[in-house]
Coordinates of C-alpha atoms in Angstrom, one line a residue:
Chain A
X24 CA -7.3 -1.4 -30.2
X25 CA -6.7 -4.6 -28.4
X26 CA -3.7 -6.9 -28.5
X27 CA -3.8 -9.9 -30.9
X28 CA -3.9 -13.1 -28.9
X29 CA -6.3 -15.9 -28.5
X30 CA -8.7 -15.0 -25.7
X31 CA -9.2 -18.4 -24.0
X32 CA -10.4 -16.8 -20.8
X33 CA -13.3 -14.5 -19.8
X34 CA -11.8 -12.2 -17.2
X35 CA -8.3 -10.6 -17.1
X36 CA -7.4 -8.3 -14.1
X37 CA -4.5 -6.1 -13.1
X38 CA -3.7 -6.4 -9.4
X39 CA -1.8 -3.7 -7.4
X40 CA -0.3 -4.3 -3.9
X41 CA 1.4 -1.6 -1.8
X42 CA 0.2 -2.3 1.8
X43 CA 3.5 -3.1 3.5
X44 CA 7.0 -3.3 2.2
X45 CA 6.5 -5.0 -1.2
X46 CA 5.5 -2.9 -4.3
X47 CA 3.8 -5.3 -6.6
X48 CA 1.8 -5.5 -9.9
X49 CA 0.5 -8.6 -11.6
X50 CA -1.9 -9.6 -14.4
X51 CA -3.9 -12.8 -13.9
X52 CA -6.8 -14.4 -15.9
X53 CA -9.7 -16.5 -14.7
X54 CA -8.1 -19.7 -16.1
X55 CA -5.7 -19.2 -13.2
X56 CA -2.9 -18.1 -15.5
X57 CA -0.4 -15.6 -14.1
X58 CA 0.6 -13.5 -17.1
X59 CA 3.1 -11.5 -15.1
X60 CA 3.9 -11.0 -11.4
X61 CA 6.3 -8.2 -10.5
X62 CA 7.3 -7.8 -6.9
X63 CA 9.8 -5.2 -5.7
X64 CA 10.9 -5.7 -2.2
X65 CA 11.9 -2.8 0.0
X66 CA 13.7 -5.0 2.5
X67 CA 17.0 -3.2 2.0
X68 CA 15.5 0.2 2.5
X69 CA 14.1 -0.7 5.9
X70 CA 17.0 -2.9 7.1
X71 CA 18.9 -0.2 9.0
X72 CA 15.8 0.4 11.2
X73 CA 15.0 -3.2 12.2
X74 CA 11.4 -2.9 11.0
X75 CA 9.3 -1.4 8.3
X76 CA 9.2 2.4 8.4
X77 CA 5.8 3.6 7.2
X78 CA 7.0 6.9 5.6
X79 CA 9.9 5.2 3.8
X80 CA 7.6 2.5 2.5
X81 CA 5.0 5.0 1.2
X82 CA 7.7 7.0 -0.6
X83 CA 9.2 4.0 -2.2
X84 CA 5.8 2.7 -3.4
X85 CA 5.1 6.0 -5.2
X86 CA 8.6 5.9 -6.7
X87 CA 8.1 2.5 -8.3
X88 CA 4.5 1.4 -8.7
X89 CA 3.7 3.1 -12.1
X90 CA 6.9 1.8 -13.6
X91 CA 6.1 -1.8 -12.4
X92 CA 2.7 -1.6 -14.0
X93 CA 4.1 -0.2 -17.3
X94 CA 6.7 -3.0 -17.3
X95 CA 4.1 -5.6 -16.6
X96 CA 2.0 -4.5 -19.5
X97 CA 5.1 -4.2 -21.8
X98 CA 6.4 -7.6 -20.8
X99 CA 3.1 -9.4 -21.7
X100 CA 2.3 -7.3 -24.7
X101 CA -1.1 -6.6 -23.1
X102 CA -2.9 -3.3 -23.3
X103 CA -5.0 -1.8 -20.6
X104 CA -7.9 -2.2 -23.0
X105 CA -7.5 -6.0 -22.8
X106 CA -8.2 -5.9 -19.1
X107 CA -11.7 -6.4 -17.6
X108 CA -11.0 -4.7 -14.2
X109 CA -8.3 -3.0 -12.1
X110 CA -7.9 -4.3 -8.6
X111 CA -5.9 -2.7 -5.8
X112 CA -5.3 -3.4 -2.2
X113 CA -7.3 -0.9 -0.2
X114 CA -6.4 -2.2 3.3
X115 CA -5.6 -3.3 5.8
X116 CA -2.0 -2.2 6.1
X117 CA 0.3 0.9 6.4
X118 CA -2.2 3.5 5.2
X119 CA 0.3 5.8 3.4
X120 CA 1.3 3.0 1.1
X121 CA -2.2 1.6 0.7
X122 CA -3.3 5.1 -0.5
X123 CA -0.6 5.2 -3.2
X124 CA -1.7 1.8 -4.7
X125 CA -5.4 2.4 -4.3
X126 CA -5.2 5.9 -5.9
X127 CA -3.0 4.6 -8.8
X128 CA -5.5 1.8 -9.3
X129 CA -8.5 4.1 -9.3
X130 CA -6.8 6.5 -11.7
X131 CA -6.0 3.7 -14.2
X132 CA -9.6 2.4 -13.9
X133 CA -11.0 5.9 -14.6
X134 CA -8.7 6.6 -17.6
X135 CA -9.1 3.1 -19.1
X136 CA -12.8 3.1 -18.4
X137 CA -12.6 -0.2 -16.5
X138 CA -14.3 -1.2 -13.2
X139 CA -12.3 -0.8 -10.0
X140 CA -12.2 -3.5 -7.4
X141 CA -11.1 -2.6 -3.9
X142 CA -9.4 -5.7 -2.5
X143 CA -8.9 -6.6 1.2
X144 CA -5.2 -7.7 1.4
X145 CA -6.2 -10.5 3.7
X146 CA -8.7 -11.8 1.2
X147 CA -5.9 -11.8 -1.3
X148 CA -4.0 -14.3 0.9
X149 CA -7.2 -16.2 1.8
X150 CA -8.2 -16.8 -1.9
X151 CA -4.7 -17.7 -3.1
X152 CA -5.3 -21.5 -2.8
X153 CA -8.1 -21.2 -5.4
X154 CA -5.6 -19.5 -7.8
X155 CA -2.9 -22.1 -7.2
X156 CA -5.0 -25.3 -6.7
X157 CA -8.5 -24.5 -7.7
X158 CA -10.0 -25.8 -4.5
X159 CA -13.7 -25.4 -3.5
X160 CA -15.2 -23.6 -0.5
X161 CA -15.2 -24.2 2.4
X162 CA -11.7 -24.6 3.6
X163 CA -9.7 -23.9 6.8
X164 CA -7.1 -21.2 6.5
X165 CA -4.2 -20.4 8.8
X166 CA -3.0 -16.9 8.0
X167 CA 0.4 -16.1 9.5
X168 CA 2.3 -13.0 8.4
X169 CA 4.2 -10.0 9.7
X170 CA 1.0 -8.3 10.7
X171 CA -1.4 -11.2 11.4
X172 CA -1.9 -14.6 13.0
X173 CA -5.5 -15.9 12.5
X174 CA -7.3 -19.0 11.6
X175 CA -10.4 -18.7 9.5
X176 CA -13.1 -20.8 7.9
X177 CA -13.2 -19.6 4.3
X178 CA -16.8 -20.1 3.2
X179 CA -17.0 -18.0 0.1
X180 CA -15.8 -14.8 -1.5
X181 CA -16.3 -12.1 1.2
X182 CA -17.5 -14.8 3.7
X183 CA -15.3 -15.7 6.5
X184 CA -15.7 -17.0 10.1
X185 CA -12.7 -16.3 12.3
X186 CA -12.1 -19.2 14.6
X187 CA -9.1 -17.7 16.3
X188 CA -6.6 -14.8 16.3
X189 CA -3.6 -13.6 18.2
X190 CA -4.4 -11.9 21.4
X191 CA -1.1 -10.0 21.3
X192 CA 1.6 -10.1 18.6
X193 CA 1.4 -11.3 15.0
X194 CA 3.4 -14.4 14.3
X195 CA 5.9 -12.7 11.9
X196 CA 6.3 -9.9 14.5
X197 CA 7.4 -12.5 17.0
X198 CA 10.0 -13.9 14.6
X199 CA 11.2 -10.4 13.9
X200 CA 11.6 -9.6 17.6
X201 CA 13.4 -12.8 18.4
X202 CA 15.8 -12.2 15.5
X203 CA 16.5 -8.8 16.9
X204 CA 17.1 -10.1 20.4
X205 CA 19.4 -12.9 19.0
X206 CA 21.4 -10.3 17.2
X207 CA 20.2 -11.3 13.8
X208 CA 18.9 -9.0 11.0
X209 CA 15.6 -8.0 9.6
X210 CA 13.3 -9.6 8.4
X211 CA 13.4 -12.1 11.2
X212 CA 11.6 -15.1 9.7
X213 CA 14.2 -16.3 7.3
X214 CA 17.1 -15.4 9.7
X215 CA 15.6 -17.4 12.6
X216 CA 14.9 -20.3 10.4
X217 CA 18.4 -20.4 9.0
X218 CA 20.0 -20.1 12.4
X219 CA 17.7 -22.8 13.8
X220 CA 18.9 -25.4 11.3
X221 CA 22.1 -26.0 13.3
X222 CA 20.5 -25.5 16.7
X223 CA 19.2 -27.8 19.4
X224 CA 15.4 -27.2 19.8
X225 CA 15.5 -28.8 23.3
X226 CA 18.3 -26.7 24.8
X227 CA 16.1 -23.9 26.2
X228 CA 12.8 -24.7 27.9
X229 CA 10.4 -22.1 26.4
X230 CA 6.6 -22.0 27.1
X231 CA 4.0 -23.2 24.6
X232 CA 1.5 -20.3 24.8
X233 CA -2.1 -21.2 25.6
X234 CA -1.4 -24.9 25.5
X235 CA -4.3 -27.0 26.8
X236 CA -6.7 -24.0 26.7
X237 CA -9.9 -24.3 24.7
X238 CA -10.3 -22.3 21.5
X239 CA -8.0 -21.4 18.7
X240 CA -6.5 -18.1 19.7
X241 CA -2.8 -17.5 19.6
X242 CA -0.4 -15.7 21.8
X243 CA 3.3 -14.9 21.3
X244 CA 4.2 -12.1 23.7
X245 CA 4.8 -14.5 26.7
X246 CA 7.0 -16.6 24.6
X247 CA 8.9 -13.5 23.4
X248 CA 9.5 -12.5 27.0
X249 CA 10.7 -15.9 27.8
X250 CA 13.2 -15.6 24.9
X251 CA 14.3 -12.2 26.3
X252 CA 15.0 -13.8 29.7
X253 CA 17.1 -16.5 28.1
X254 CA 19.1 -13.9 26.1
X255 CA 19.7 -11.9 29.3
X256 CA 21.1 -15.0 31.0
X257 CA 23.6 -15.7 28.2
X258 CA 27.0 -14.1 27.6
X259 CA 26.7 -11.4 25.0
X260 CA 27.2 -11.0 22.1
X261 CA 25.6 -14.4 21.7
X262 CA 27.8 -17.1 20.3
X263 CA 26.7 -18.6 17.0
X264 CA 25.8 -21.8 18.8
X265 CA 23.7 -19.9 21.4
X266 CA 22.0 -18.1 18.5
X267 CA 21.3 -21.3 16.8
X268 CA 19.9 -23.1 19.9
X269 CA 17.8 -20.1 20.8
X270 CA 16.3 -19.9 17.4
X271 CA 15.7 -23.6 17.2
X272 CA 14.1 -23.6 20.7
X273 CA 11.9 -20.6 19.8
X274 CA 10.9 -22.1 16.4
X275 CA 9.9 -25.4 18.1
X276 CA 7.8 -23.6 20.7
X277 CA 6.0 -21.5 18.1
X278 CA 5.4 -24.6 16.0
X279 CA 4.1 -26.7 18.9
X280 CA 1.8 -23.9 20.0
X281 CA 0.5 -23.3 16.5
X282 CA 0.0 -27.0 15.9
X283 CA -2.0 -27.3 19.2
X284 CA -4.2 -24.3 18.4
X285 CA -4.7 -25.5 14.8
X286 CA -5.8 -28.9 16.0
X287 CA -8.6 -27.2 18.0
X288 CA -9.5 -25.3 14.8
X289 CA -9.6 -28.4 12.7
X290 CA -12.0 -30.1 15.2
X291 CA -14.3 -27.0 15.1
X292 CA -14.1 -26.7 11.4
X293 CA -15.0 -30.4 10.7
X294 CA -17.8 -30.1 13.1
X295 CA -19.4 -27.1 11.5
X296 CA -18.4 -27.6 7.9
X297 CA -17.9 -31.3 7.4
X298 CA -17.8 -30.9 3.6
X299 CA -14.5 -29.0 3.8
X300 CA -11.4 -31.0 2.7
X301 CA -8.4 -28.7 3.1
X302 CA -6.2 -26.9 5.6
X303 CA -4.4 -24.1 3.8
X304 CA -1.5 -22.0 5.2
X305 CA -0.9 -18.5 3.8
X306 CA 1.1 -15.4 4.6
X307 CA 4.8 -14.8 4.9
X308 CA 5.3 -17.1 7.9
X309 CA 4.0 -20.0 5.7
X310 CA 7.4 -19.9 4.2
X311 CA 8.8 -21.5 7.4
X312 CA 9.5 -25.2 6.4
X313 CA 9.3 -26.5 10.0
X314 CA 5.8 -25.0 10.4
X315 CA 4.7 -26.3 7.0
X316 CA 5.9 -29.8 7.7
X317 CA 4.3 -29.9 11.1
X318 CA 0.9 -28.6 9.8
X319 CA 1.1 -31.0 6.9
X320 CA 1.4 -34.0 9.2
X321 CA -1.3 -32.6 11.5
X322 CA -3.8 -32.2 8.8
X323 CA -3.3 -35.7 7.4
X324 CA -3.7 -37.1 10.8
X325 CA -7.1 -35.3 11.0
X326 CA -8.2 -36.3 7.5
X327 CA -7.7 -33.0 5.8
X328 CA -5.5 -32.4 2.7
X329 CA -2.7 -29.8 3.4
X330 CA -2.0 -27.1 1.0
X331 CA 0.6 -24.4 1.0
X332 CA 0.9 -22.1 -2.1
X333 CA 4.4 -21.7 -3.5
X334 CA 6.5 -19.4 -1.4
X335 CA 6.3 -16.5 -3.9
X336 CA 2.5 -16.5 -3.5
X337 CA 2.6 -16.8 0.3
X338 CA 4.5 -13.5 0.8
X339 CA 2.9 -10.3 -0.5
X340 CA 2.4 -10.2 -4.2
X341 CA 0.2 -8.7 -6.9
X342 CA -1.1 -12.0 -8.3
X343 CA -3.2 -12.6 -5.2
X344 CA -4.7 -9.2 -5.5
X345 CA -5.5 -9.7 -9.2
X346 CA -7.0 -13.1 -8.3
X347 CA -9.2 -11.7 -5.5
X348 CA -10.2 -9.0 -8.0
X349 CA -11.3 -11.7 -10.5
X350 CA -13.3 -13.5 -7.8
X351 CA -15.0 -10.3 -6.8
X352 CA -15.5 -9.0 -10.3
X353 CA -17.2 -12.3 -11.4
X354 CA -19.7 -11.8 -8.6
X355 CA -20.4 -8.2 -9.6
X356 CA -18.6 -6.9 -6.5
X357 CA -16.9 -3.7 -7.9
X358 CA -16.3 -0.5 -6.1
X359 CA -16.6 3.2 -6.7
X360 CA -13.7 5.7 -7.2
X361 CA -14.7 7.1 -3.8
X362 CA -13.8 3.9 -1.9
X363 CA -12.0 4.9 1.3
X364 CA -8.8 3.0 2.0
X365 CA -9.0 1.2 5.4
X366 CA -6.0 0.8 7.8
X367 CA -8.0 -1.8 9.6
X368 CA -10.3 -4.2 7.7
X369 CA -11.1 -7.5 9.4
X370 CA -12.2 -10.4 7.1
X371 CA -14.9 -11.3 9.6
X372 CA -16.2 -8.1 11.1
X373 CA -18.5 -9.9 13.5
X374 CA -15.6 -11.8 15.1
X375 CA -14.4 -8.7 17.1
X376 CA -17.7 -8.5 19.0
X377 CA -17.7 -12.1 20.2
X378 CA -14.1 -12.1 21.3
X379 CA -13.8 -12.7 25.1
Chain B
X4 CA 8.7 20.1 -28.4
X5 CA 5.3 18.6 -28.6
X6 CA 2.3 20.8 -29.8
X7 CA 1.0 23.2 -27.2
X8 CA -1.7 21.4 -25.2
X9 CA -5.3 22.3 -25.9
X10 CA -6.7 20.7 -22.8
X11 CA -4.9 20.5 -19.4
X12 CA -6.3 18.5 -16.5
X13 CA -4.9 19.8 -13.2
X14 CA -5.1 18.0 -9.8
X15 CA -4.2 19.1 -6.3
X16 CA -4.3 17.3 -3.0
X17 CA -1.0 18.6 -1.5
X18 CA -2.2 21.0 1.1
X19 CA -5.5 21.2 3.0
X20 CA -7.9 21.0 0.1
X21 CA -8.7 18.8 -2.9
X22 CA -9.4 20.0 -6.4
X23 CA -9.5 19.1 -10.0
X24 CA -9.9 21.5 -13.0
X25 CA -10.0 21.2 -16.8
X26 CA -8.5 24.0 -18.8
X27 CA -9.3 24.3 -22.5
X28 CA -7.7 26.8 -24.8
X29 CA -7.0 29.5 -22.3
X30 CA -9.8 29.1 -19.8
X31 CA -11.1 26.8 -17.1
X32 CA -14.2 25.0 -18.4
X33 CA -14.9 22.8 -15.4
X34 CA -13.6 22.6 -11.8
X35 CA -14.2 21.1 -8.4
X36 CA -12.7 22.3 -5.1
X37 CA -13.3 21.3 -1.5
X38 CA -11.4 22.2 1.6
X39 CA -10.3 19.0 3.5
X40 CA -7.4 18.0 5.5
X41 CA -8.0 14.3 4.9
X42 CA -10.1 12.2 2.6
X43 CA -8.4 13.3 -0.7
X44 CA -7.9 9.6 -1.7
X45 CA -11.7 9.3 -1.8
X46 CA -12.5 12.7 -3.3
X47 CA -9.9 13.3 -5.9
X48 CA -10.7 10.8 -8.7
X49 CA -14.5 11.4 -8.5
X50 CA -13.7 15.1 -9.0
X51 CA -11.6 14.2 -12.1
X52 CA -14.5 12.1 -13.5
X53 CA -16.9 15.1 -12.9
X54 CA -14.8 17.7 -14.6
X55 CA -14.2 15.5 -17.6
X56 CA -17.9 14.7 -17.9
X57 CA -18.8 18.4 -17.4
X58 CA -16.3 19.5 -20.0
X59 CA -17.3 16.6 -22.3
X60 CA -13.7 15.5 -22.7
X61 CA -12.4 12.0 -22.8
X62 CA -8.8 12.8 -22.0
X63 CA -6.5 15.9 -21.8
X64 CA -3.2 16.5 -23.7
X65 CA -1.4 17.3 -20.4
X66 CA -1.8 16.5 -16.7
X67 CA -0.5 19.0 -14.1
X68 CA -0.3 18.2 -10.4
X69 CA 1.1 19.9 -7.3
X70 CA 4.1 18.1 -6.1
X71 CA 4.7 19.9 -2.8
X72 CA 5.9 21.2 -0.5
X73 CA 3.0 20.2 1.6
X74 CA 1.4 17.2 3.3
X75 CA 3.3 14.1 2.4
X76 CA 0.2 11.8 2.1
X77 CA -1.6 14.4 0.0
X78 CA 1.4 15.0 -2.3
X79 CA 1.4 11.2 -2.9
X80 CA -2.3 11.0 -3.6
X81 CA -2.1 13.8 -6.2
X82 CA 1.0 12.2 -7.8
X83 CA -0.3 8.7 -7.8
X84 CA -3.6 9.9 -9.4
X85 CA -1.8 12.0 -12.0
X86 CA 0.8 9.4 -12.9
X87 CA -1.8 6.6 -13.1
X88 CA -3.9 8.8 -15.4
X89 CA -0.8 9.7 -17.4
X90 CA 0.2 6.0 -17.7
X91 CA -3.3 4.9 -18.9
X92 CA -3.8 7.8 -21.3
X93 CA -0.2 8.0 -22.5
X94 CA -0.3 11.7 -21.6
X95 CA 2.7 13.6 -20.1
X96 CA 2.5 14.7 -16.4
X97 CA 4.0 18.0 -15.2
X98 CA 4.7 19.0 -11.6
X99 CA 3.9 22.4 -10.2
X100 CA 5.1 23.6 -6.8
X101 CA 2.4 24.4 -4.2
X102 CA 4.3 27.6 -3.4
X103 CA 4.0 28.6 -7.0
X104 CA 0.3 28.0 -7.1
X105 CA -0.2 30.1 -3.9
X106 CA 1.9 33.0 -5.3
X107 CA -0.2 32.8 -8.5
X108 CA -3.4 33.3 -6.5
X109 CA -2.5 37.0 -6.3
X110 CA -3.6 39.2 -9.2
X111 CA -0.9 40.7 -11.4
X112 CA -1.9 44.1 -10.1
X113 CA -1.4 43.1 -6.5
X114 CA 2.0 41.6 -7.4
X115 CA 3.2 44.7 -9.3
X116 CA 6.7 45.8 -8.2
X117 CA 6.8 43.5 -5.2
X118 CA 8.4 40.2 -4.3
X119 CA 6.2 37.4 -3.0
X120 CA 7.4 35.3 0.0
X121 CA 5.3 32.2 0.3
X122 CA 5.6 30.4 3.6
X123 CA 3.9 27.1 4.3
X124 CA 3.3 25.2 7.5
X125 CA 5.6 22.2 7.7
X126 CA 4.1 20.7 10.9
X127 CA 7.4 21.3 12.5
X128 CA 9.2 24.4 13.9
X129 CA 10.5 25.4 10.4
X130 CA 8.4 26.6 7.5
X131 CA 8.7 25.9 3.8
X132 CA 9.5 29.1 1.9
X133 CA 9.9 30.1 -1.7
X134 CA 10.4 33.7 -3.0
X135 CA 9.0 34.9 -6.4
X136 CA 9.4 38.1 -8.3
X137 CA 6.3 40.1 -9.5
X138 CA 6.1 37.9 -12.6
X139 CA 6.1 34.7 -10.6
X140 CA 9.7 33.9 -11.6
X141 CA 11.2 31.9 -8.6
X142 CA 14.1 33.8 -6.9
X143 CA 14.8 30.8 -4.6
X144 CA 13.9 27.1 -4.7
X145 CA 11.4 25.9 -2.1
X146 CA 13.4 25.4 1.1
X147 CA 13.1 25.1 4.9
X148 CA 13.5 28.3 7.0
X149 CA 13.0 29.0 10.7
X150 CA 10.5 31.8 11.5
X151 CA 13.2 34.3 12.5
X152 CA 15.0 33.6 9.2
X153 CA 11.8 34.4 7.4
X154 CA 11.5 37.7 9.3
X155 CA 15.0 38.6 8.4
X156 CA 14.4 37.7 4.7
X157 CA 11.2 39.6 4.1
X158 CA 11.1 43.4 3.7
X159 CA 8.2 45.7 4.1
X160 CA 7.9 45.9 0.3
X161 CA 7.3 42.1 0.1
X162 CA 4.0 40.4 0.0
X163 CA 4.2 37.6 2.6
X164 CA 1.7 34.8 2.1
X165 CA 1.9 32.8 5.3
X166 CA -1.8 32.3 6.1
X167 CA -2.3 28.7 6.8
X168 CA -5.9 29.1 5.7
X169 CA -4.8 29.6 2.1
X170 CA -5.4 26.7 -0.2
X171 CA -3.9 25.6 -3.4
X172 CA -6.4 25.2 -6.2
X173 CA -6.2 23.1 -9.4
X174 CA -7.8 25.9 -11.4
X175 CA -4.7 28.0 -10.8
X176 CA -2.4 25.0 -11.3
X177 CA -3.8 24.4 -14.8
X178 CA -3.1 28.0 -15.9
X179 CA 0.4 27.8 -14.4
X180 CA 1.0 24.6 -16.3
X181 CA 0.1 26.3 -19.6
X182 CA 2.6 29.0 -18.9
X183 CA 5.2 26.5 -17.7
X184 CA 4.7 24.5 -20.9
X185 CA 5.7 27.6 -23.0
X186 CA 8.5 28.6 -20.7
X187 CA 9.6 25.0 -20.3
X188 CA 9.8 25.5 -16.6
X189 CA 7.5 22.6 -15.5
X190 CA 8.8 20.3 -12.7
X191 CA 9.1 16.6 -13.0
X192 CA 6.2 14.6 -11.5
X193 CA 8.2 13.8 -8.4
X194 CA 7.4 14.7 -4.8
X195 CA 9.0 17.7 -3.2
X196 CA 9.1 16.5 0.4
X197 CA 12.0 18.8 1.5
X198 CA 12.5 16.6 4.6
X199 CA 13.7 13.0 5.0
X200 CA 11.3 10.4 6.3
X201 CA 10.7 10.4 10.0
X202 CA 12.0 7.1 11.3
X203 CA 9.6 5.7 13.8
X204 CA 8.9 2.0 14.0
X205 CA 5.3 1.1 12.9
X206 CA 2.7 0.2 15.4
X207 CA 1.0 -3.0 14.4
X208 CA -2.4 -4.0 15.4

């Protein structure tokens, strides 16, 4: 028996996300309505270790994911029978956690006799601007998170051309490491941003990685080492002012570098896909206000509209997985219960071969 | 107490195999079993679909799953599957210890008058051990012991099951679940890790 409500949509999907340190479940429809979006952060569980511990994450996902799904259904009054498909992140990510969510999703799909959609976590981030702002393909996407730093032309569902990626660290990883060196806590992104507010971005001369070089790749490890050298030259523990100046200088260097690399990407994008109208930023690092403001100015200067989804949809969440599930389901792209979770799963599999 | 279950679906992915079985009114009517150290997250739910189809059942009245001790990832795959099915079907989920399932692989005649010491590989120096009487009543909880402690514990009269080539099997788990339902000795559907998480920082690509 189905729930009594006016069905003004065609597709309704449950999305499950367990690939890093957020356990999440959401229900979304194809009218871009988020019925419920439950996210349980494990930040506190991992704090003592200064990073995400895979085994702790996997244990915590199993402890909570079924309860979150049950609560999401109860909260909306929806029944599993009302859904059209079950979507779950099947990679890339910490594989122990991915397996928990993927297996739970398959089990629900089997029992409820619904199709299963195996979602690439990165595609969840990449398609979020179509959930929040209904924009058309193609668009240019900067994906910056704890595990990634890449810039992609999004051409369609499952169709991506990677224009650039990090040649060493992920962007969020660089923030985390700098926070640690500065004596700030985990996760580093918000800590560095907060400290930077009262700091002098010009006090420490830090490098702008790859500046002036062709292409759109990123690099953060040289910058990270430069920060280490600065820290070693300062009296320790760092004074609050030193912390603030260091964070402000680092944030400025990252922003300058990303802006420069993104400019190259915009030029390439406009050349190959002139009908595209948007630059979109997604992933946890998109929460950084300095970076958002800079990229916003940059895109307007180059004739693109800038779009950043709300913060809650930039960090890991279930709604983006449900939405990617909707996009794939509409195209008939469903998966078998034997789908193998993938620790690595590039959006543009061809890109790895043409990398220098 | 709810009515005695007519149909029990059992799952296992907690050691080095993967299996699913459907028990109906006292006997196994469909089962799948395959030895594998990895790949259970691909294999388990297709096995469930196959046993349900073969038994011509839509859903069971009870789900039983091995909860450890064993491989942490496999324990979680079994539990995630069992709890997901339980949620979607509104069917209770019962946990069964892997040690219990291994002890029950011995016939009642083989067990007669003897204790059974089940000892599992923990991937560390210690082993995970549980002792049962001849009727499979646990004499200890599953716990960690060093090899010399196991030697000191086991007598010549005991049957020691410490062959790492032994595999848990859902067909045995299903029957144990029926017994545990009557005796009210089923475990909660929670992992029995017996060891805190190893804390190593993740390597990111």
